[in-house]
mmCIF file of C-alpha atoms and ligand atoms in Angstrom:
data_model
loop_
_atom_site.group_PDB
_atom_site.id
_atom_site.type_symbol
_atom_site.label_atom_id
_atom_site.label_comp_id
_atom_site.label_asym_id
_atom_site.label_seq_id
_atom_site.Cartn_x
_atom_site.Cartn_y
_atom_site.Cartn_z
ATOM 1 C CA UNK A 835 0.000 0.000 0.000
ATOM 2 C CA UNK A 836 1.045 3.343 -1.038
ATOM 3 C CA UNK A 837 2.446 5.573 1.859
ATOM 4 C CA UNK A 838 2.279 9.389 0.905
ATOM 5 C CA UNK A 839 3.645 10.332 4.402
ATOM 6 C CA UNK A 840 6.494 8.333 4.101
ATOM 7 C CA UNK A 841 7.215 8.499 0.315
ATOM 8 C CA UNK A 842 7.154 12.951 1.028
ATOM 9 C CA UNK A 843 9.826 12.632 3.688
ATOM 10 C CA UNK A 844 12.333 10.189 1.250
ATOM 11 C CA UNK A 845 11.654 11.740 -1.627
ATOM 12 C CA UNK A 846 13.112 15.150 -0.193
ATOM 13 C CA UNK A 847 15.932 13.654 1.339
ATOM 14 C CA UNK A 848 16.557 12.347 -2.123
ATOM 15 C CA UNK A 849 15.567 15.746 -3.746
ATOM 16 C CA UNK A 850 18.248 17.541 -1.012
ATOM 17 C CA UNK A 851 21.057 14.817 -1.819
ATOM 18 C CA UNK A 852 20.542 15.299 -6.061
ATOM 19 C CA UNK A 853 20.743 19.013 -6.019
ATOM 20 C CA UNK A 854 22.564 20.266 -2.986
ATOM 21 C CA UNK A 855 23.279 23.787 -3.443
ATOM 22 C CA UNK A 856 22.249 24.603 -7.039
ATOM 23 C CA UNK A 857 19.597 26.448 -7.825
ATOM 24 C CA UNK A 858 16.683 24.320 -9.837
ATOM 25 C CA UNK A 859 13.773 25.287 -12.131
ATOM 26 C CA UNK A 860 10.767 23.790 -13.751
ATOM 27 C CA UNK A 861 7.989 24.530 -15.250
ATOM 28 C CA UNK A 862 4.958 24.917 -13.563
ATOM 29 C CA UNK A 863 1.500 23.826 -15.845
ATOM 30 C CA UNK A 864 -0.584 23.616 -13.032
ATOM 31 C CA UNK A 865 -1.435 19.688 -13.722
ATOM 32 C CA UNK A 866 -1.268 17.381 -10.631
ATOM 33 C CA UNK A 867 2.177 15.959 -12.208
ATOM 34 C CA UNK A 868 3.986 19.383 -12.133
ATOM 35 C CA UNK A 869 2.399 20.956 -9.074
ATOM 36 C CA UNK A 870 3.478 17.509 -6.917
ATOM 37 C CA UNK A 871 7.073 17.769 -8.320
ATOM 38 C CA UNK A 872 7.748 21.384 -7.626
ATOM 39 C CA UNK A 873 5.638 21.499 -3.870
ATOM 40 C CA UNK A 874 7.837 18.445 -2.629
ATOM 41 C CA UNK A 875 11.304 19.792 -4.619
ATOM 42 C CA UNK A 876 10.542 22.917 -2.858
ATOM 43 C CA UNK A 877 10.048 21.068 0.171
ATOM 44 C CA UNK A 878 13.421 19.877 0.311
ATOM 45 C CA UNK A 879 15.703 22.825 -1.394
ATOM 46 C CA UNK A 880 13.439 25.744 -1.025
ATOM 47 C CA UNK A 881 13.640 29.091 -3.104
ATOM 48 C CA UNK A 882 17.073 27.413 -4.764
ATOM 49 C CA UNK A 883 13.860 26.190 -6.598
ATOM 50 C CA UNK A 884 11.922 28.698 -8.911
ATOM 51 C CA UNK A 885 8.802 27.353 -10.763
ATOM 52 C CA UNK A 886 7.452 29.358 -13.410
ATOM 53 C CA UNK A 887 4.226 29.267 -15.447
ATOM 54 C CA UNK A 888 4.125 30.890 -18.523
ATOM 55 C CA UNK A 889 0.914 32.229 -19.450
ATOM 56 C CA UNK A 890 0.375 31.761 -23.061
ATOM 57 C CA UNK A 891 -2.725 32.940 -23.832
ATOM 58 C CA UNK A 892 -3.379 29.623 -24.638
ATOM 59 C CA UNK A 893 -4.624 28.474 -20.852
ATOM 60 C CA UNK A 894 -8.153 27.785 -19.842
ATOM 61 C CA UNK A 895 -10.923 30.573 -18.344
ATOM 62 C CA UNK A 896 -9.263 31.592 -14.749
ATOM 63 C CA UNK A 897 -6.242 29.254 -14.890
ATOM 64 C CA UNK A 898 -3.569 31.350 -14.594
ATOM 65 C CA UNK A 899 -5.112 33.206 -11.779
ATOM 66 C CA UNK A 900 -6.403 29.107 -9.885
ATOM 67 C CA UNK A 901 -2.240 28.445 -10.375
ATOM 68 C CA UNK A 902 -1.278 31.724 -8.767
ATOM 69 C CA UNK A 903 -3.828 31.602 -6.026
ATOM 70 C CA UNK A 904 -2.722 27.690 -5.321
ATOM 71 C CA UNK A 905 0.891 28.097 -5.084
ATOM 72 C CA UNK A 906 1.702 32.039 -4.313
ATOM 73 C CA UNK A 907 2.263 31.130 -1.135
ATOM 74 C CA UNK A 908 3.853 27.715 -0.768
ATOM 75 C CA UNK A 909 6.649 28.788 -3.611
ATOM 76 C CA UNK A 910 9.328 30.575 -5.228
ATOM 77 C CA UNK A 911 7.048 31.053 -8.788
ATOM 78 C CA UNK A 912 7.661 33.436 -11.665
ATOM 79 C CA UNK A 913 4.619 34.279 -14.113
ATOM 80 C CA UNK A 914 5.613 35.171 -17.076
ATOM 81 C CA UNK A 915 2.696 36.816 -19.720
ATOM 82 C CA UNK A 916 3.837 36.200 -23.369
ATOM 83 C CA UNK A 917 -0.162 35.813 -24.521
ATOM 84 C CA UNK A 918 1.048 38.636 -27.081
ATOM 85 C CA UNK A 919 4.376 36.579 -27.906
ATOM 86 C CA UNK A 920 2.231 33.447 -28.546
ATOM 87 C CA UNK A 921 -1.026 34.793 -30.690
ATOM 88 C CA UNK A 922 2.150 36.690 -32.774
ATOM 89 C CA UNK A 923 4.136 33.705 -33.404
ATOM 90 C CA UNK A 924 1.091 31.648 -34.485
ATOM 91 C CA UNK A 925 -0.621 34.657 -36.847
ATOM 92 C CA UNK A 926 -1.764 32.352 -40.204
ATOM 93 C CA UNK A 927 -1.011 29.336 -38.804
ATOM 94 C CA UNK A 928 -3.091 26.573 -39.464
ATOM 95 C CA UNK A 929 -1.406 22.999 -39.600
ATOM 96 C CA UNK A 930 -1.706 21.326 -36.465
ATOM 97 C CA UNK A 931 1.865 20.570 -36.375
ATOM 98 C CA UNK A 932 3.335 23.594 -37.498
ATOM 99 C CA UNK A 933 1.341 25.043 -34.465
ATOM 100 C CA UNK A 934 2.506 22.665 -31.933
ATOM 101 C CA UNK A 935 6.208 23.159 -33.244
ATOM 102 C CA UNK A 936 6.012 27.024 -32.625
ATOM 103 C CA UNK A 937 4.239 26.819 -29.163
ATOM 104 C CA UNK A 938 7.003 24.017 -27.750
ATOM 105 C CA UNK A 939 9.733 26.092 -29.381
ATOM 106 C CA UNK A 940 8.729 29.610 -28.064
ATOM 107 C CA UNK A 941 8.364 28.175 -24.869
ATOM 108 C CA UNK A 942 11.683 26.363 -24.485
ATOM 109 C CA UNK A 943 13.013 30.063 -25.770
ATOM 110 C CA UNK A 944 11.190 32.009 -22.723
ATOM 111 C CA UNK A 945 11.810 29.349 -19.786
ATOM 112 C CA UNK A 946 15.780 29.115 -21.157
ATOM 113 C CA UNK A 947 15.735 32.623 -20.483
ATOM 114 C CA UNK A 948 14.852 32.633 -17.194
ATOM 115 C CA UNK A 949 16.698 29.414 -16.268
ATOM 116 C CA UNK A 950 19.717 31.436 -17.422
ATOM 117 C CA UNK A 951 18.944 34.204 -14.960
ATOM 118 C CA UNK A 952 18.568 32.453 -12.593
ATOM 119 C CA UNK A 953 21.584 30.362 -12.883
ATOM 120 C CA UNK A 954 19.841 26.613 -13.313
ATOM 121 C CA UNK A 955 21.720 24.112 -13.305
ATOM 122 C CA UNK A 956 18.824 21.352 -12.283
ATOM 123 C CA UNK A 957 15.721 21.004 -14.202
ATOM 124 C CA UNK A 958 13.223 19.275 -12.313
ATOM 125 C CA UNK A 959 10.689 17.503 -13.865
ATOM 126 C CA UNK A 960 6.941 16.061 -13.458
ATOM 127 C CA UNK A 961 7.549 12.826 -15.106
ATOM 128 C CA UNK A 962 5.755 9.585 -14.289
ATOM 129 C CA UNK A 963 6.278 5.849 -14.413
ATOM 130 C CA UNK A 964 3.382 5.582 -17.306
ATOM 131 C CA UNK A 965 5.843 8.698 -19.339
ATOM 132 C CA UNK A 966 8.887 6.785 -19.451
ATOM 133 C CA UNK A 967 7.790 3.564 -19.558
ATOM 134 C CA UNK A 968 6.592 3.380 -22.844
ATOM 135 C CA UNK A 969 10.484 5.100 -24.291
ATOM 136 C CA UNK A 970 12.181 2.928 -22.065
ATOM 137 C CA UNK A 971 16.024 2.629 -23.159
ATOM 138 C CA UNK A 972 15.389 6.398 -25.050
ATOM 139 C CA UNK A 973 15.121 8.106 -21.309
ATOM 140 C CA UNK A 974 17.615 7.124 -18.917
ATOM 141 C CA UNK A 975 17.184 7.394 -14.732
ATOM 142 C CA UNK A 976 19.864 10.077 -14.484
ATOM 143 C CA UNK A 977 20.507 12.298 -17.778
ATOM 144 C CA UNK A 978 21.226 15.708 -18.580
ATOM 145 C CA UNK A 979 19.402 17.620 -20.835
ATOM 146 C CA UNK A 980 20.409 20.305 -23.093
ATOM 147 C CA UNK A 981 18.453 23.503 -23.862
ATOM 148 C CA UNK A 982 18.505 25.256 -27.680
ATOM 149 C CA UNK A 983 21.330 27.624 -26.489
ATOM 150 C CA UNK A 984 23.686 25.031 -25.528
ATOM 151 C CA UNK A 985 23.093 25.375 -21.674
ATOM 152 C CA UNK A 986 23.030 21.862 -20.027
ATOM 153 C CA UNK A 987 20.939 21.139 -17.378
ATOM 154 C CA UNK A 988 20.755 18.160 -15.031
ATOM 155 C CA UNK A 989 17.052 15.976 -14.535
ATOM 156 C CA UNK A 990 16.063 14.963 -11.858
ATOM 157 C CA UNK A 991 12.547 13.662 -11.280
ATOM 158 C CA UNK A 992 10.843 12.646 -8.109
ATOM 159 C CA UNK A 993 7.969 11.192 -9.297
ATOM 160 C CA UNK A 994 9.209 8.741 -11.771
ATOM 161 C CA UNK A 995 8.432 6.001 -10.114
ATOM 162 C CA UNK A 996 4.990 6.922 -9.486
ATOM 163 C CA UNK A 997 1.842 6.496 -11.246
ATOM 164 C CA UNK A 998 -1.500 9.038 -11.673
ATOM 165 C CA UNK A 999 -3.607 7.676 -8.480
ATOM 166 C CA UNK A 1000 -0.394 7.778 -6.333
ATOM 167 C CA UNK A 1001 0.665 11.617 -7.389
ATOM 168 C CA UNK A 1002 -2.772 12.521 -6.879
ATOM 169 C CA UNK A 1003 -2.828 11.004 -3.293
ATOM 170 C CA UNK A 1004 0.349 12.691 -2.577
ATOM 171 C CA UNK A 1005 -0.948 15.770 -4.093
ATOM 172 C CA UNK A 1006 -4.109 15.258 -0.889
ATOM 173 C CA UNK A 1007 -1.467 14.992 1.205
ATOM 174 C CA UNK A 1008 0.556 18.019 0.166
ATOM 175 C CA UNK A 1009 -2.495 20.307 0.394
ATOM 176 C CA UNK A 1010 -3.239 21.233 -2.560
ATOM 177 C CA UNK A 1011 -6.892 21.640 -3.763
ATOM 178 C CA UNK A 1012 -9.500 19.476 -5.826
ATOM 179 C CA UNK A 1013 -9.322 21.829 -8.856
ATOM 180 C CA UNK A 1014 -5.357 20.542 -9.305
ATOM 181 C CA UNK A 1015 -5.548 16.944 -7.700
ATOM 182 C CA UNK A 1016 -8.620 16.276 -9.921
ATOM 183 C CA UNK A 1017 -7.854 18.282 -12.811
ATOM 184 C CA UNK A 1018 -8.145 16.429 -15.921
ATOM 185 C CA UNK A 1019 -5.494 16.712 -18.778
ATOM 186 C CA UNK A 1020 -4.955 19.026 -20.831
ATOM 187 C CA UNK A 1021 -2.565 19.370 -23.872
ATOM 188 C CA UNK A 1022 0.753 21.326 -23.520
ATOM 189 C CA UNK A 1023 -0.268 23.282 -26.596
ATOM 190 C CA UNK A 1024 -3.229 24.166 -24.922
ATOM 191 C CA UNK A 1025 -6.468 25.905 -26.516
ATOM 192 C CA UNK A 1026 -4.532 25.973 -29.978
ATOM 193 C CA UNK A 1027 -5.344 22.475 -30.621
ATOM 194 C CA UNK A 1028 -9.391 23.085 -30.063
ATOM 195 C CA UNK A 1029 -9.425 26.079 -31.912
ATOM 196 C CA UNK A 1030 -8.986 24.155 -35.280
ATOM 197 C CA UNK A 1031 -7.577 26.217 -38.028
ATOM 198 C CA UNK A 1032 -6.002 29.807 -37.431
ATOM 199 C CA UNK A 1033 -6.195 31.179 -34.330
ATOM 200 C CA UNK A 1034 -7.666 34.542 -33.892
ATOM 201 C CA UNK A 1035 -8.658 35.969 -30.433
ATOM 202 C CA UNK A 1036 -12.459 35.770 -31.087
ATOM 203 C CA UNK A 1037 -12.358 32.057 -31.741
ATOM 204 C CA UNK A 1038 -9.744 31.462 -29.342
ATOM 205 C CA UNK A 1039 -12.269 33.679 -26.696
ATOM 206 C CA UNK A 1040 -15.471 31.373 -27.894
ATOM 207 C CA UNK A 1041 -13.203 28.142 -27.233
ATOM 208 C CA UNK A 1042 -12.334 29.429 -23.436
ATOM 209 C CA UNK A 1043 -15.951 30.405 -22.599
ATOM 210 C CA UNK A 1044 -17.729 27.696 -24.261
ATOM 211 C CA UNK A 1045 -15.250 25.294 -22.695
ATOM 212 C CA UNK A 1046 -15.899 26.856 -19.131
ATOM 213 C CA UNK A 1047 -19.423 26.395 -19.471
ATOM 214 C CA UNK A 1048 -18.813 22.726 -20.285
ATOM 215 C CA UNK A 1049 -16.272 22.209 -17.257
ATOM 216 C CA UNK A 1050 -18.962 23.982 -15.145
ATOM 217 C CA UNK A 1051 -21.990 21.927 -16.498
ATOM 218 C CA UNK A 1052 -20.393 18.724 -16.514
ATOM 219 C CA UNK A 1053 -19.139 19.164 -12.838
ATOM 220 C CA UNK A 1054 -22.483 20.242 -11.705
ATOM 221 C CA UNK A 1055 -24.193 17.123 -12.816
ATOM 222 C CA UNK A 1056 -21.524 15.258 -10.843
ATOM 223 C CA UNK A 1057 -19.720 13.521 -13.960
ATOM 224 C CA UNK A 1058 -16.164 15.123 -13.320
ATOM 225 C CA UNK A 1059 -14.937 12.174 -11.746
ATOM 226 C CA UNK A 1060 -16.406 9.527 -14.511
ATOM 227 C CA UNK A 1061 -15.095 11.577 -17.286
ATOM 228 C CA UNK A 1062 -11.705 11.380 -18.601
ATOM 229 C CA UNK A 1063 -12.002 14.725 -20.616
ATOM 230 C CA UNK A 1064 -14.686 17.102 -21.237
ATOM 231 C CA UNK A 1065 -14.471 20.290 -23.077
ATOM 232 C CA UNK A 1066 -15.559 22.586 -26.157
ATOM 233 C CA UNK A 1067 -13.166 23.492 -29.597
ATOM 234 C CA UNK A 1068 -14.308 25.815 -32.650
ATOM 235 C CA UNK A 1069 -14.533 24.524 -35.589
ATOM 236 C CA UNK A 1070 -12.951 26.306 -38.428
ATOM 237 C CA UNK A 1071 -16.185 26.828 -40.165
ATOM 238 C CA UNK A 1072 -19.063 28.726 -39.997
ATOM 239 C CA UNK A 1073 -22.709 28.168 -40.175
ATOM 240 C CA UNK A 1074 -26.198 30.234 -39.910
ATOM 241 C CA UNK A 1075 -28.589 30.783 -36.949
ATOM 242 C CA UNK A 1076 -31.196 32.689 -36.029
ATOM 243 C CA UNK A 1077 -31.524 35.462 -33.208
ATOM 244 C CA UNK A 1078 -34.433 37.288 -32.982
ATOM 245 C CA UNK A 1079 -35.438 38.250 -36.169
ATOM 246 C CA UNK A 1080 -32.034 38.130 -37.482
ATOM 247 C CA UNK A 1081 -30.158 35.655 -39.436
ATOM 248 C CA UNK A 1082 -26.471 34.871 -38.512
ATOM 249 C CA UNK A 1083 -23.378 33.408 -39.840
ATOM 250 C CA UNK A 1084 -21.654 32.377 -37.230
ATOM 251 C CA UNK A 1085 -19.109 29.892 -35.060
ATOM 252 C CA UNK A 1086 -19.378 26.215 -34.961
ATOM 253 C CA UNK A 1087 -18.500 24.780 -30.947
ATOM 254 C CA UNK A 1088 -18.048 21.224 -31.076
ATOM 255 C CA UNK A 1089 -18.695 19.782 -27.152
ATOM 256 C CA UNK A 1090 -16.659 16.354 -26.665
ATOM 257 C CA UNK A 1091 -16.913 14.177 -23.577
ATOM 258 C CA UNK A 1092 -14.830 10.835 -23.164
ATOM 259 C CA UNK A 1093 -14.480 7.946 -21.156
ATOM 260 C CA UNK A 1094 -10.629 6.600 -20.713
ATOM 261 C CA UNK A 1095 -7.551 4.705 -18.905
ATOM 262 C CA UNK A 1096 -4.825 5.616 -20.615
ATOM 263 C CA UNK A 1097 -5.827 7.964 -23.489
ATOM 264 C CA UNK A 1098 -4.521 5.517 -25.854
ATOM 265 C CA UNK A 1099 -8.454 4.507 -26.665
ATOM 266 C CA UNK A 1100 -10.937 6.296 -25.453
ATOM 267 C CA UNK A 1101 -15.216 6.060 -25.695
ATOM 268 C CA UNK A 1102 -18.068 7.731 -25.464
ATOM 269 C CA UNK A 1103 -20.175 7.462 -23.040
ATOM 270 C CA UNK A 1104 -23.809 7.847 -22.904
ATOM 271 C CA UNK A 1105 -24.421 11.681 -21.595
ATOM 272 C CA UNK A 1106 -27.885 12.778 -20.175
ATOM 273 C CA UNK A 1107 -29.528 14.522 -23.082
ATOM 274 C CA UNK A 1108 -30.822 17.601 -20.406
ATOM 275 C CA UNK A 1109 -26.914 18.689 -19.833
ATOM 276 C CA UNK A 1110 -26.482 18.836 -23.660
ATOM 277 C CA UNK A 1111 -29.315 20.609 -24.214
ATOM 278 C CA UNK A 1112 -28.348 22.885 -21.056
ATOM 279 C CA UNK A 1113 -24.501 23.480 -22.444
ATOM 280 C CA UNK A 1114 -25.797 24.113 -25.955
ATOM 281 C CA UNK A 1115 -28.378 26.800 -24.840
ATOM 282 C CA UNK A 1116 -26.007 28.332 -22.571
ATOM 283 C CA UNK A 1117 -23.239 28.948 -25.037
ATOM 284 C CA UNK A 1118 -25.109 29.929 -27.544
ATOM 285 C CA UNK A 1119 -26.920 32.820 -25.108
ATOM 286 C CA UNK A 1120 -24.043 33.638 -23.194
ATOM 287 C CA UNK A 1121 -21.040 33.255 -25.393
ATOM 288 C CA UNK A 1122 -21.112 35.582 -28.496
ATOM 289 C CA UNK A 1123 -21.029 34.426 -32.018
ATOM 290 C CA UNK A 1124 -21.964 31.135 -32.256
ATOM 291 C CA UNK A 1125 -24.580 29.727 -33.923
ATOM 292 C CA UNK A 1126 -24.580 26.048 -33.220
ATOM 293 C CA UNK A 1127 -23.438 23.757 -30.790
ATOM 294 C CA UNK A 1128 -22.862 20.032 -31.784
ATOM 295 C CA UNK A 1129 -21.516 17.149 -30.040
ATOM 296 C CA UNK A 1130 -18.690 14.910 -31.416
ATOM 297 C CA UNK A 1131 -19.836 10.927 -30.778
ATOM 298 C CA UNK A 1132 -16.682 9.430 -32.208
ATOM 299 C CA UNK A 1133 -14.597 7.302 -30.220
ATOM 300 C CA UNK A 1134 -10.735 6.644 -30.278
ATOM 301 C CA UNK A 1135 -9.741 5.205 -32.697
ATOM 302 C CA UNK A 1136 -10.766 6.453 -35.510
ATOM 303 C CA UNK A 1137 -10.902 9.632 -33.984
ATOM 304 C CA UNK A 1138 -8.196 11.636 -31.633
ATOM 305 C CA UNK A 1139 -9.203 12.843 -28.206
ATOM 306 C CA UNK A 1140 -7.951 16.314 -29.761
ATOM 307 C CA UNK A 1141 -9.496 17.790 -32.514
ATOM 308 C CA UNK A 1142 -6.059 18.415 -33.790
HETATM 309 P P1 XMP B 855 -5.084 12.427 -28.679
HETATM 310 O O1 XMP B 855 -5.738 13.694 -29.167
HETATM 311 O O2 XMP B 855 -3.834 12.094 -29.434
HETATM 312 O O3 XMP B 855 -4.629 12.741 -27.202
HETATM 313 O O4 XMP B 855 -6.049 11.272 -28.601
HETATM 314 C C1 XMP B 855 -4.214 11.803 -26.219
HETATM 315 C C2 XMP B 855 -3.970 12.564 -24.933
HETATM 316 O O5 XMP B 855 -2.862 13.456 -25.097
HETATM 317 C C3 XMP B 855 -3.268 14.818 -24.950
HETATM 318 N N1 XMP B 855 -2.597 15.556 -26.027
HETATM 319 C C4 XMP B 855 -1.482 16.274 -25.839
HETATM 320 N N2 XMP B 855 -0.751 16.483 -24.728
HETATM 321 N N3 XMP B 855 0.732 17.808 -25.999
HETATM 322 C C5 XMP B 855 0.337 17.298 -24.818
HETATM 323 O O6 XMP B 855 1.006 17.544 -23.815
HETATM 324 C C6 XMP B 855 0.055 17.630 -27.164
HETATM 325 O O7 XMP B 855 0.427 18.144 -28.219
HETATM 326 C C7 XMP B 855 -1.112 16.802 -27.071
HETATM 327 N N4 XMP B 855 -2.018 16.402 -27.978
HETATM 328 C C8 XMP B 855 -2.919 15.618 -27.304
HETATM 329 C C9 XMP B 855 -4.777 14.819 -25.064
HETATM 330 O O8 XMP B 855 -5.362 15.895 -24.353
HETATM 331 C C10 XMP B 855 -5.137 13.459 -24.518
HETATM 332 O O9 XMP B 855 -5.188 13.464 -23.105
#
């Protein structure tokens, strides 16, 4: 049986013995994985730690502000805004890839910077035993990993041996709250992968609203828990509607919902029809231009949990 008290008090003498008096750095996405990894490295080597979460414009409705709130006070953490940085870089984008390649690129550019700052010579990372697993032989126990500038930084990573219901008992333990021990996942690249296409700020503004109606909807009928991910994108097509006495051309939200283990398959479950109905009429009143909501019933395969 899993011990969080006990595994907490090795794991930071282990943390203290890696890094000794170097300063360390990670970066903070406020998933359970992250948050567990920099509370307990923190734990053991204090401010020598700095976590920082870079706000990317790409984040959910309220998450940068549920990240500061949960960790302000427990940690050394640098927020950096580059929203502007990140809608620039991916102006007439549309490939999925080519999007993904710019977002993990200008982010490696703006945490490098501060990890040079700062003086890093540790990075310290959220990994778990499902993570590595898989690449086993490609990721070794104890490596070193080199940023785009040349600067080489030791890994170390205290949860590696660890798998999701363990972290998120240790994450209990450690204090933080249900919104990040429960949180579901969510792509590194963030909102850019639901808002298919380019991304513009009003799509990109329909995807976090729509998708904070769905979080909200989906946790008030008590299906949080069952669900492996929930949550809206924006089609890169129009169609019409009607408001009032008006006819519209407007935004497509697509609402997805899926039962899963691992994310390598994943199904869909039977929803109550009155919560669709109930997210559909409240995005389309409260979140402007859209016309219609619709929701995806594809499982994985064929389909990707992503729309992109
Ligand atoms: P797909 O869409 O491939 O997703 O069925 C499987 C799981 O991975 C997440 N996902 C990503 N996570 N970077 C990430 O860190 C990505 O580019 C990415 N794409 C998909 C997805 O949310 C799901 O949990």
């Amino acid at each position: 049986m899993f011990n969080p008290k006990e595994f907490i008090n090795e794991s930071i003498e282990e943390i203290k013995k890696q890094i000794g008096n170097r300063k360390a750095i990670i970066a903070l996405s406020g998933g359970v994985d992250s948050s567990v990894a920099a509370l307990l490295t923190s734990k053991a080597i204090g401010d020598n730690l700095t976590a920082v979460f870079v706000d990317t414009g790409l984040m959910r409705k309220g998450e940068r502000e549920e990240v500061e709130k949960a960790f302000k006070d427990k940690l050394n953490l640098i927020v950096i805004d580059a929203k502007d940085k990140f809608l620039e870089a991916l102006k007439g984008v549309k490939d999925p890839e080519e999007k993904r390649k710019i977002i993990g690129e200008l982010f490696i550019r703006i945490f490098e910077e501060v990890a040079k700052d700062i003086g890093a010579e540790v990075l310290v990372q959220g990994t778990i035993a499902p993570d590595w697993i898989e690449t086993e032989g490609k990721i070794k126990s104890h490596h070193n990993i080199a940023l785009p500038s040349g600067m080489v930084l030791e890994v170390v990573e205290p949860l590696r041996e660890l798998y999701k219901d363990e972290v998120r008992v240790l994450a209990k333990e450690l204090g933080l709250p249900d919104s990040i021990v429960y949180r579901q996942p969510f792509p590194g690249p963030g909102l850019a992968v639901r808002v298919l296409g380019e991304i513009t700020e009003e799509k990109l503004n329909i995807c976090r609203e729509a998708n904070a109606i769905v979080e909200e909807e989906v946790k008030k009928a008590g299906l949080d828990r069952e669900l492996w991910q929930y949550f809206a994108a924006v089609l890169d097509c129009k169609a019409t509607g009607v408001k009032g006495d008006e006819r519209e051309y407007n935004w497509i939200v697509a609402v997805r919902m899926v039962k899963s283990l691992d994310a390598m398959t994943a199904h869909v479950p039977e929803i109550p029809f009155d919560l669709l109905k109930k997210i559909s009429k409240r995005i389309t009143s409260e979140v402007p231009n859209v016309a219609r909501v619709v929701f995806d019933i594809t499982d994985k395969p064929p389909a990707t949990i992503e729309f992109e």
